[in-house]
mmCIF file of C-alpha atoms in Angstrom:
data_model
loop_
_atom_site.group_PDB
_atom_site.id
_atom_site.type_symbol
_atom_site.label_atom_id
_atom_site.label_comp_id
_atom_site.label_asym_id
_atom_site.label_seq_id
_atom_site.Cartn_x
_atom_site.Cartn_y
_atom_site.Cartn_z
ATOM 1 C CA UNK A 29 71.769 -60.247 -57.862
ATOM 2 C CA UNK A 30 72.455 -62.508 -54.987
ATOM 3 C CA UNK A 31 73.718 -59.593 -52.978
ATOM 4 C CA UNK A 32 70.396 -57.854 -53.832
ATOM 5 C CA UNK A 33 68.288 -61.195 -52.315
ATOM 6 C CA UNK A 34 70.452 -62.038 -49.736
ATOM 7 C CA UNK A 35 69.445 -58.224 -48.067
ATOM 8 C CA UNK A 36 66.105 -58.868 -49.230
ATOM 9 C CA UNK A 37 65.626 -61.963 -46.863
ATOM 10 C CA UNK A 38 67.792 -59.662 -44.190
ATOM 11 C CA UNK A 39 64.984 -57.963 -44.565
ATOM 12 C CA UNK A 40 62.046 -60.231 -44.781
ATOM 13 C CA UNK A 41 63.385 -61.826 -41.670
ATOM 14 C CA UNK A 42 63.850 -59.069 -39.603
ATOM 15 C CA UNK A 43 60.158 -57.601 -40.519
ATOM 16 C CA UNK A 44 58.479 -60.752 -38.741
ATOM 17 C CA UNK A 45 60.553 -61.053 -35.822
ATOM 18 C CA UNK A 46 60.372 -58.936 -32.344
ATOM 19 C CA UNK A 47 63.003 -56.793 -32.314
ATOM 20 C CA UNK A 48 63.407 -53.103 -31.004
ATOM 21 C CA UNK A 49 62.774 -49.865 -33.943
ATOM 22 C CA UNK A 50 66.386 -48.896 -33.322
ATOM 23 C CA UNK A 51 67.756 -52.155 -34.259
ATOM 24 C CA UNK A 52 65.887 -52.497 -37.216
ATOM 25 C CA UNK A 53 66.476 -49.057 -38.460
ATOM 26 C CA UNK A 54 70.627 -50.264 -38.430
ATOM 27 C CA UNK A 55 69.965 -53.364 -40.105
ATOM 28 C CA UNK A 56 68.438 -51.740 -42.919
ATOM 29 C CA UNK A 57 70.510 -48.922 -43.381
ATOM 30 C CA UNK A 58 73.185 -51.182 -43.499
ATOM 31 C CA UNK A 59 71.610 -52.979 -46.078
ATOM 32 C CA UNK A 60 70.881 -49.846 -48.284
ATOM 33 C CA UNK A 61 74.792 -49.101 -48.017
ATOM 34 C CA UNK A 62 75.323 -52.432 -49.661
ATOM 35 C CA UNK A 63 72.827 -52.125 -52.137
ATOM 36 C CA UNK A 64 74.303 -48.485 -53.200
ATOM 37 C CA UNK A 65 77.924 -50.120 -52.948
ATOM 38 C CA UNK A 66 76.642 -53.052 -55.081
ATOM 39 C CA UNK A 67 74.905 -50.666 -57.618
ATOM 40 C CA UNK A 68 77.688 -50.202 -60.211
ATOM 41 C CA UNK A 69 77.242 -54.192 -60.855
ATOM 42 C CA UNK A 70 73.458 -54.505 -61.169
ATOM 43 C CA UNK A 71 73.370 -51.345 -62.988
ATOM 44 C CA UNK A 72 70.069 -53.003 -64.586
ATOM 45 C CA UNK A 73 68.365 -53.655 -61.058
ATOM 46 C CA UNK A 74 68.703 -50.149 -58.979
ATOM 47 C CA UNK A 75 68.693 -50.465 -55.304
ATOM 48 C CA UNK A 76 64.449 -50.686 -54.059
ATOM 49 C CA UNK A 77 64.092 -51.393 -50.255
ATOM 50 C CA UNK A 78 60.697 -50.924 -49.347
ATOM 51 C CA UNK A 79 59.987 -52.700 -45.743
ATOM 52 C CA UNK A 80 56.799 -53.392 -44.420
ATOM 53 C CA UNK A 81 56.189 -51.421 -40.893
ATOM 54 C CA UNK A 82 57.882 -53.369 -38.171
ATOM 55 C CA UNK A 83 55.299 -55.146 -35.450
ATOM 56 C CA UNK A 84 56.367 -53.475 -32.061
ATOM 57 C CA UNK A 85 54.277 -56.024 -29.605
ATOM 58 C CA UNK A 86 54.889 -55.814 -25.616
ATOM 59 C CA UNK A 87 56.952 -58.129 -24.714
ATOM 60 C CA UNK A 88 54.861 -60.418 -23.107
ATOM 61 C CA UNK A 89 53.029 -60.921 -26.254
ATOM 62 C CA UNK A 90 56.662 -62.637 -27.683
ATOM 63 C CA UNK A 91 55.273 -65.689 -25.725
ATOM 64 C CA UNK A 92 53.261 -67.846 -27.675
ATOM 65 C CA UNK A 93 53.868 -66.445 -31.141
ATOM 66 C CA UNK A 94 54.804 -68.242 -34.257
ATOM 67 C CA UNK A 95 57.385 -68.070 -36.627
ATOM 68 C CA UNK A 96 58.434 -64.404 -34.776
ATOM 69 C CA UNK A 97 54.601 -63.289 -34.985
ATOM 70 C CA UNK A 98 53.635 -61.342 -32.285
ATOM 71 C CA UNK A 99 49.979 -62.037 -30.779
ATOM 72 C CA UNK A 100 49.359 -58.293 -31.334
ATOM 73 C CA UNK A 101 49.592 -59.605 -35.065
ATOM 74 C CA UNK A 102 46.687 -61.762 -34.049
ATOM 75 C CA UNK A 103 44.436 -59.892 -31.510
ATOM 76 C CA UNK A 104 44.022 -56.297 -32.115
ATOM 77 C CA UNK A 105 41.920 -56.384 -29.086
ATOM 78 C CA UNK A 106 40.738 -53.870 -27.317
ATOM 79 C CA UNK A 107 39.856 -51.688 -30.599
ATOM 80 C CA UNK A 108 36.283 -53.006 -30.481
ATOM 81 C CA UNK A 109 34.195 -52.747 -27.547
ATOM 82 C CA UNK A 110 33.505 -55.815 -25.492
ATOM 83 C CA UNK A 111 36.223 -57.383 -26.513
ATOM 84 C CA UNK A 112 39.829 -57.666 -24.311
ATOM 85 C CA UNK A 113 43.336 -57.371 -25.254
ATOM 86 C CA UNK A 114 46.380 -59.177 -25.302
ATOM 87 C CA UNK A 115 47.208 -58.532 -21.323
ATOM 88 C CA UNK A 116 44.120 -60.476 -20.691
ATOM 89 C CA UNK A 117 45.198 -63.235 -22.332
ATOM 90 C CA UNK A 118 48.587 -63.145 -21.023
ATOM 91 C CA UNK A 119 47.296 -63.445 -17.558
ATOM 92 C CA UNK A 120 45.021 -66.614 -18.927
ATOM 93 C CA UNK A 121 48.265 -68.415 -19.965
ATOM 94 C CA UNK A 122 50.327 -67.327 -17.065
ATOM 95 C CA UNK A 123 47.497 -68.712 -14.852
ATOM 96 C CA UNK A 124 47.346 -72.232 -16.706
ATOM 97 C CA UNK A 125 43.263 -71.207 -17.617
ATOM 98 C CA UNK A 126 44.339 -70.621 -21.404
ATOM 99 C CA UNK A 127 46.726 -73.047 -23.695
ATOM 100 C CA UNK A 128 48.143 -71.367 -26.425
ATOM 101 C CA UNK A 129 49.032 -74.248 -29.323
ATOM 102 C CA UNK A 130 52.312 -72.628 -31.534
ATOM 103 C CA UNK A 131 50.038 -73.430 -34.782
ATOM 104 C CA UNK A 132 49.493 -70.694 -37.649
ATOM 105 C CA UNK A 133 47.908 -69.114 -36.428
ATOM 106 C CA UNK A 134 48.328 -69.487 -32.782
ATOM 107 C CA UNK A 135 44.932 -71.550 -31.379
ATOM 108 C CA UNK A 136 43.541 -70.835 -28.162
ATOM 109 C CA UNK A 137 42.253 -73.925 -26.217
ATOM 110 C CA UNK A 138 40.215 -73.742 -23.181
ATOM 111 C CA UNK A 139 38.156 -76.052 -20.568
ATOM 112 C CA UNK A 140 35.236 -74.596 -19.838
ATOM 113 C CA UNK A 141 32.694 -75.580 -17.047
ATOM 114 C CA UNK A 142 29.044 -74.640 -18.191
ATOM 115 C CA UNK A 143 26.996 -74.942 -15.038
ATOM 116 C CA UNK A 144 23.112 -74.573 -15.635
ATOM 117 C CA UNK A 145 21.326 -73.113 -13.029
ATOM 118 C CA UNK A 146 17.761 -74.778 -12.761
ATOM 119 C CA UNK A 147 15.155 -72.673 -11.533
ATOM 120 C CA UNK A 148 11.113 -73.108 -10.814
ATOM 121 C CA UNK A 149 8.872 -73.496 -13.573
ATOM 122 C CA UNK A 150 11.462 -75.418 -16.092
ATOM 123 C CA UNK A 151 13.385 -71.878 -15.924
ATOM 124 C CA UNK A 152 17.054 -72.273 -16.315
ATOM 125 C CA UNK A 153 19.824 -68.821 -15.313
ATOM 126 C CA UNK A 154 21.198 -67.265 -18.209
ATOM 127 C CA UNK A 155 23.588 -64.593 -18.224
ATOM 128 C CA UNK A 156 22.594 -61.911 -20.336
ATOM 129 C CA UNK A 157 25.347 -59.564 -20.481
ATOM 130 C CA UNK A 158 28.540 -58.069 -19.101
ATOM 131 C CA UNK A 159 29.950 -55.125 -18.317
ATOM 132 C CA UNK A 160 34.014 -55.159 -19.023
ATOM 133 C CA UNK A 161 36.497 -53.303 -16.829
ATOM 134 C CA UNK A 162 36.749 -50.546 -19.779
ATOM 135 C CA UNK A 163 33.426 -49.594 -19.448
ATOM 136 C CA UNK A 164 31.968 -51.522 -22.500
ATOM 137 C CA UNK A 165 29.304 -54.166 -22.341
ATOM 138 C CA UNK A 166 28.855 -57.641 -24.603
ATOM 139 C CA UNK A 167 25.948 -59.242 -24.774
ATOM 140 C CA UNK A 168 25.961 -62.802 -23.888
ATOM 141 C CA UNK A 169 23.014 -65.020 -23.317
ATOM 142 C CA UNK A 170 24.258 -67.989 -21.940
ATOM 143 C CA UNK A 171 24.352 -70.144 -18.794
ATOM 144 C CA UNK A 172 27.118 -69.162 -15.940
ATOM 145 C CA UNK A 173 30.320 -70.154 -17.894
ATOM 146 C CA UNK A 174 34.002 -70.393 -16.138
ATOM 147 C CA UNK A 175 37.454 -71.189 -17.633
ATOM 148 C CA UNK A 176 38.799 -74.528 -15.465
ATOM 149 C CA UNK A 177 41.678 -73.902 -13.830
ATOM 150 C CA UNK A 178 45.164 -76.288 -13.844
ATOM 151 C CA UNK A 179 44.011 -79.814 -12.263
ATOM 152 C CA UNK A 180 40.936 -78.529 -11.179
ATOM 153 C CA UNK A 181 38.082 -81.079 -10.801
ATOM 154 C CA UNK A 182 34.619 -80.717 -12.430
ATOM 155 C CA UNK A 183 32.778 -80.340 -8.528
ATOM 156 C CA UNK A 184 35.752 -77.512 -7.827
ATOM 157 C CA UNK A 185 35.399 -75.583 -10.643
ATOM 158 C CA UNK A 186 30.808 -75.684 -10.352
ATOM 159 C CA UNK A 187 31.462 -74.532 -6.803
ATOM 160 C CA UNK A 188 34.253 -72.042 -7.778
ATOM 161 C CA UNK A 189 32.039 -70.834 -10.416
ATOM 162 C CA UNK A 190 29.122 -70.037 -8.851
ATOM 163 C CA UNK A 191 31.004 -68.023 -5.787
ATOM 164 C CA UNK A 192 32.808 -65.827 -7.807
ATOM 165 C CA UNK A 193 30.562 -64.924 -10.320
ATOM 166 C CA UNK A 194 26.994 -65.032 -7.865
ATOM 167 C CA UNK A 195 28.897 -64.854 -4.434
ATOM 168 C CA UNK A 196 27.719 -61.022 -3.843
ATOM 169 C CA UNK A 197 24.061 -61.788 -4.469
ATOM 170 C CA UNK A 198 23.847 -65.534 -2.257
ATOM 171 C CA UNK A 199 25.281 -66.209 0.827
ATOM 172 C CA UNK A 200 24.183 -69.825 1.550
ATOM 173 C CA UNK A 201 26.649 -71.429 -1.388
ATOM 174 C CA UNK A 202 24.834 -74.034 -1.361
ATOM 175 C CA UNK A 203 25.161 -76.385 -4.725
ATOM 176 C CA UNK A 204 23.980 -79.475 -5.532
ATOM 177 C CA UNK A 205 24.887 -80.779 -9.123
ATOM 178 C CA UNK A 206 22.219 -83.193 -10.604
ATOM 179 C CA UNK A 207 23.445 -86.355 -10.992
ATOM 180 C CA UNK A 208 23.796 -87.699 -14.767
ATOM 181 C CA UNK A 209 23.754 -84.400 -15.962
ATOM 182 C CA UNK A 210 27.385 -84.508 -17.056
ATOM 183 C CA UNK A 211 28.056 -83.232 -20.983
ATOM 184 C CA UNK A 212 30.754 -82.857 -23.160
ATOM 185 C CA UNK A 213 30.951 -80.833 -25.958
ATOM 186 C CA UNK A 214 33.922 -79.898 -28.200
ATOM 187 C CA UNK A 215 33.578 -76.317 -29.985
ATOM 188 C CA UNK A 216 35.787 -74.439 -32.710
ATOM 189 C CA UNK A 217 35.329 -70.987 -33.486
ATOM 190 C CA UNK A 218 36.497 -67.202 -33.719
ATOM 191 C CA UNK A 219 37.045 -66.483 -30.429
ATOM 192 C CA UNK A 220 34.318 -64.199 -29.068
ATOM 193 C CA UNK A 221 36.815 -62.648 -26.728
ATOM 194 C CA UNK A 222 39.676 -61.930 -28.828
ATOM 195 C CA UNK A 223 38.749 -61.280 -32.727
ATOM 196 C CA UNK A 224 40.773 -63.248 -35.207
ATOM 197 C CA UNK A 225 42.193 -65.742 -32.723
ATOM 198 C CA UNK A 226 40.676 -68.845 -33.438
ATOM 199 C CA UNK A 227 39.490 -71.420 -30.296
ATOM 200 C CA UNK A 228 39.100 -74.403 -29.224
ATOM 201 C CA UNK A 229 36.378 -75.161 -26.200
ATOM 202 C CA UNK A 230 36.289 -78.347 -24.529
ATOM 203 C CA UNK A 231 33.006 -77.616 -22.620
ATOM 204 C CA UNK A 232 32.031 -79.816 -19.207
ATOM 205 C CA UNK A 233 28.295 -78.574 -19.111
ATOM 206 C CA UNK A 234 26.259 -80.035 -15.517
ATOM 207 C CA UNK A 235 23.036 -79.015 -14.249
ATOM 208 C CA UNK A 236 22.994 -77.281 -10.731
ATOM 209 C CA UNK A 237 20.318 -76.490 -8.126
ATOM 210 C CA UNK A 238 21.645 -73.161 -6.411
ATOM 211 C CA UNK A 239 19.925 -71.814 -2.905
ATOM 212 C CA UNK A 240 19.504 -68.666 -2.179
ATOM 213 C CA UNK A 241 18.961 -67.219 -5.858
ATOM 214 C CA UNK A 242 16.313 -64.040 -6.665
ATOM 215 C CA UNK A 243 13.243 -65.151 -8.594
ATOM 216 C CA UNK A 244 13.420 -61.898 -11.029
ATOM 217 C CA UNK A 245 16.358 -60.805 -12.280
ATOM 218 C CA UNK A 246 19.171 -59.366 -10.736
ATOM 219 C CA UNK A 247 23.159 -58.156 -11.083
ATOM 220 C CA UNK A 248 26.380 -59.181 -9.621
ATOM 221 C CA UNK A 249 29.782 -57.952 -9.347
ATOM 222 C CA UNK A 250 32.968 -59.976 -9.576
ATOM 223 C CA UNK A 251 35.900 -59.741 -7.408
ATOM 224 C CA UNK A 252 39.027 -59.004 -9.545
ATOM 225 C CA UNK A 253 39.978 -62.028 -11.698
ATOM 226 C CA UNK A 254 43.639 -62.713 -10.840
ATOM 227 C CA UNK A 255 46.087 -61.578 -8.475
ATOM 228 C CA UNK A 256 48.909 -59.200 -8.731
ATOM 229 C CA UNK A 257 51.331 -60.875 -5.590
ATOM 230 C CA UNK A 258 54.585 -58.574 -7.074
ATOM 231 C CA UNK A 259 53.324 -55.967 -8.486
ATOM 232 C CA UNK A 260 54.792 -57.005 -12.002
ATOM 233 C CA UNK A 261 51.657 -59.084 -14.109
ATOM 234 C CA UNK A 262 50.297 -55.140 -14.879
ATOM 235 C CA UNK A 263 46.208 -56.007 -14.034
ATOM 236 C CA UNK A 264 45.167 -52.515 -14.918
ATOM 237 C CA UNK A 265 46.616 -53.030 -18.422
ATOM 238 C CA UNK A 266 44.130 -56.302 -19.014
ATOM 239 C CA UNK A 267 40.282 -55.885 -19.393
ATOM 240 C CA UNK A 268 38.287 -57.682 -17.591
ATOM 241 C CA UNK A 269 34.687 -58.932 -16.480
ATOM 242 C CA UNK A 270 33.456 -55.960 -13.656
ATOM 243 C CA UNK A 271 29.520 -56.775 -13.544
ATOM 244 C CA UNK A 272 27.147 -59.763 -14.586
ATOM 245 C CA UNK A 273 23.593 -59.224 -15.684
ATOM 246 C CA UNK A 274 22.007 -62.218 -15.337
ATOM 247 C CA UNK A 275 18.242 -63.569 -15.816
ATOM 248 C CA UNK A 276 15.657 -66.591 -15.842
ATOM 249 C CA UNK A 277 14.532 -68.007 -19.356
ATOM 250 C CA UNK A 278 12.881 -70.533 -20.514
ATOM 251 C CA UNK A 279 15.141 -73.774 -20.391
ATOM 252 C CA UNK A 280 14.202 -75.034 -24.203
ATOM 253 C CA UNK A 281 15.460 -71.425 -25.672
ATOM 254 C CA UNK A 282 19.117 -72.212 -24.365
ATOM 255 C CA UNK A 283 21.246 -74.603 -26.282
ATOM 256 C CA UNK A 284 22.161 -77.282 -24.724
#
């Protein structure tokens, strides 16, 4: 009987950890052989191995997993549209935009600068939707929204902010962030971006004056998010944000 658990946890253990088909295919074969072997003594418990399918992650998912959890375990993303995948959160973490806390299961904190855009008429910019790098589109209604990068002040990541995502409409750059305007806001959720991943949002919300901006609304593309300098982070495996649709709304139907 011990014999019998003891392969069991063999088992058990290998089923949650990262480990290569082949491998895993030996261990248990070996562990059948012991259970036949062992079979004469537990006459009264015949050999029953029935493991549960092995997680085969990438390998970059291995990083940031708990207790031998893959994050493929986590985020099936990709499967439904407007969502991204594991790749794309990879090259968060690797970029310092995304902490991944070991927890169970894994939590996904971010700083996130919310810069609204104040327009004429108590109007206020609103992104409506976006179109993804896989063709699919999310809706989104909310103000321009950035992750903060590593040490990166509130003024750098506004200014930041506003040229990647508006750069290829306005050419002035020209911000101006209205004093006292400065909010903080702590938000836990489902992650919108990758389902079943729980997150954390610190959000640094300021209200901007931005020159240069069309009075009707309008489209903009992005430039691509990160940077492959080796060849080796595998962008075209990650999805990412291609085109933003943005328009003007009425400031009091946006949450502050």
């Amino acid at each position: 009987m011990i014999i019998e658990s003891d392969c069991n946890m063999v088992v058990d253990a290998v089923n949650t950890a990262c480990e290569d088909l082949s491998e895993f295919g030996c261990i248990v074969r070996a562990c059948r052989r012991l259970l036949l072997q062992s079979h004469a003594v537990f006459s009264k418990f015949p050999p029953c191995l029935t493991p549960r399918p092995p997680l085969r992650p990438p390998r970059l998912s291995q990083i940031g997993s708990n207790a031998g959890y893959p994050l493929t375990f986590w985020i099936p993303g990709g499967v439904k549209p407007g969502t991204k995948n594991v790749h794309s959160l990879w090259l968060e973490i690797s970029d310092g935009e995304t902490l991944l806390v070991d927890s169970f299961p894994p939590l996904r904190t971010v700083n996130v600068v919310t810069v609204r855009i104040l327009g004429k008429d108590n109007l206020i910019l609103v992104e409506s939707r976006q179109e993804l790098s896989d063709g699919s589109v999310r809706d989104r209604f909310r103000p321009l929204s950035e992750k903060m990068k590593p040490n990166e002040t509130l003024e750098e990541a506004v200014v930041r902010a506003v040229e990647e995502e508006l750069g290829s409409i306005t050419d002035s750059g020209a911000v101006r962030i209205v004093s006292g305007s400065y909010r903080k806001k702590l938000e836990e959720r489902n992650s919108a971006s990758y389902p079943g991943l729980p997150a954390r949002n610190v959000l640094h919300s300021v209200e901007v004056w931005v020159e240069g901006l069309p009075d009707e609304d309008f489209c903009t593309e992005e430039k691509e998010e990160y940077v492959d300098f080796d060849g080796t982070r595998g962008l075209e495996k990650a999805v990412s944000v291609r085109k933003h649709y943005w328009k003007w709304v009425n400031s009091e139907s946006v949450c502050s």
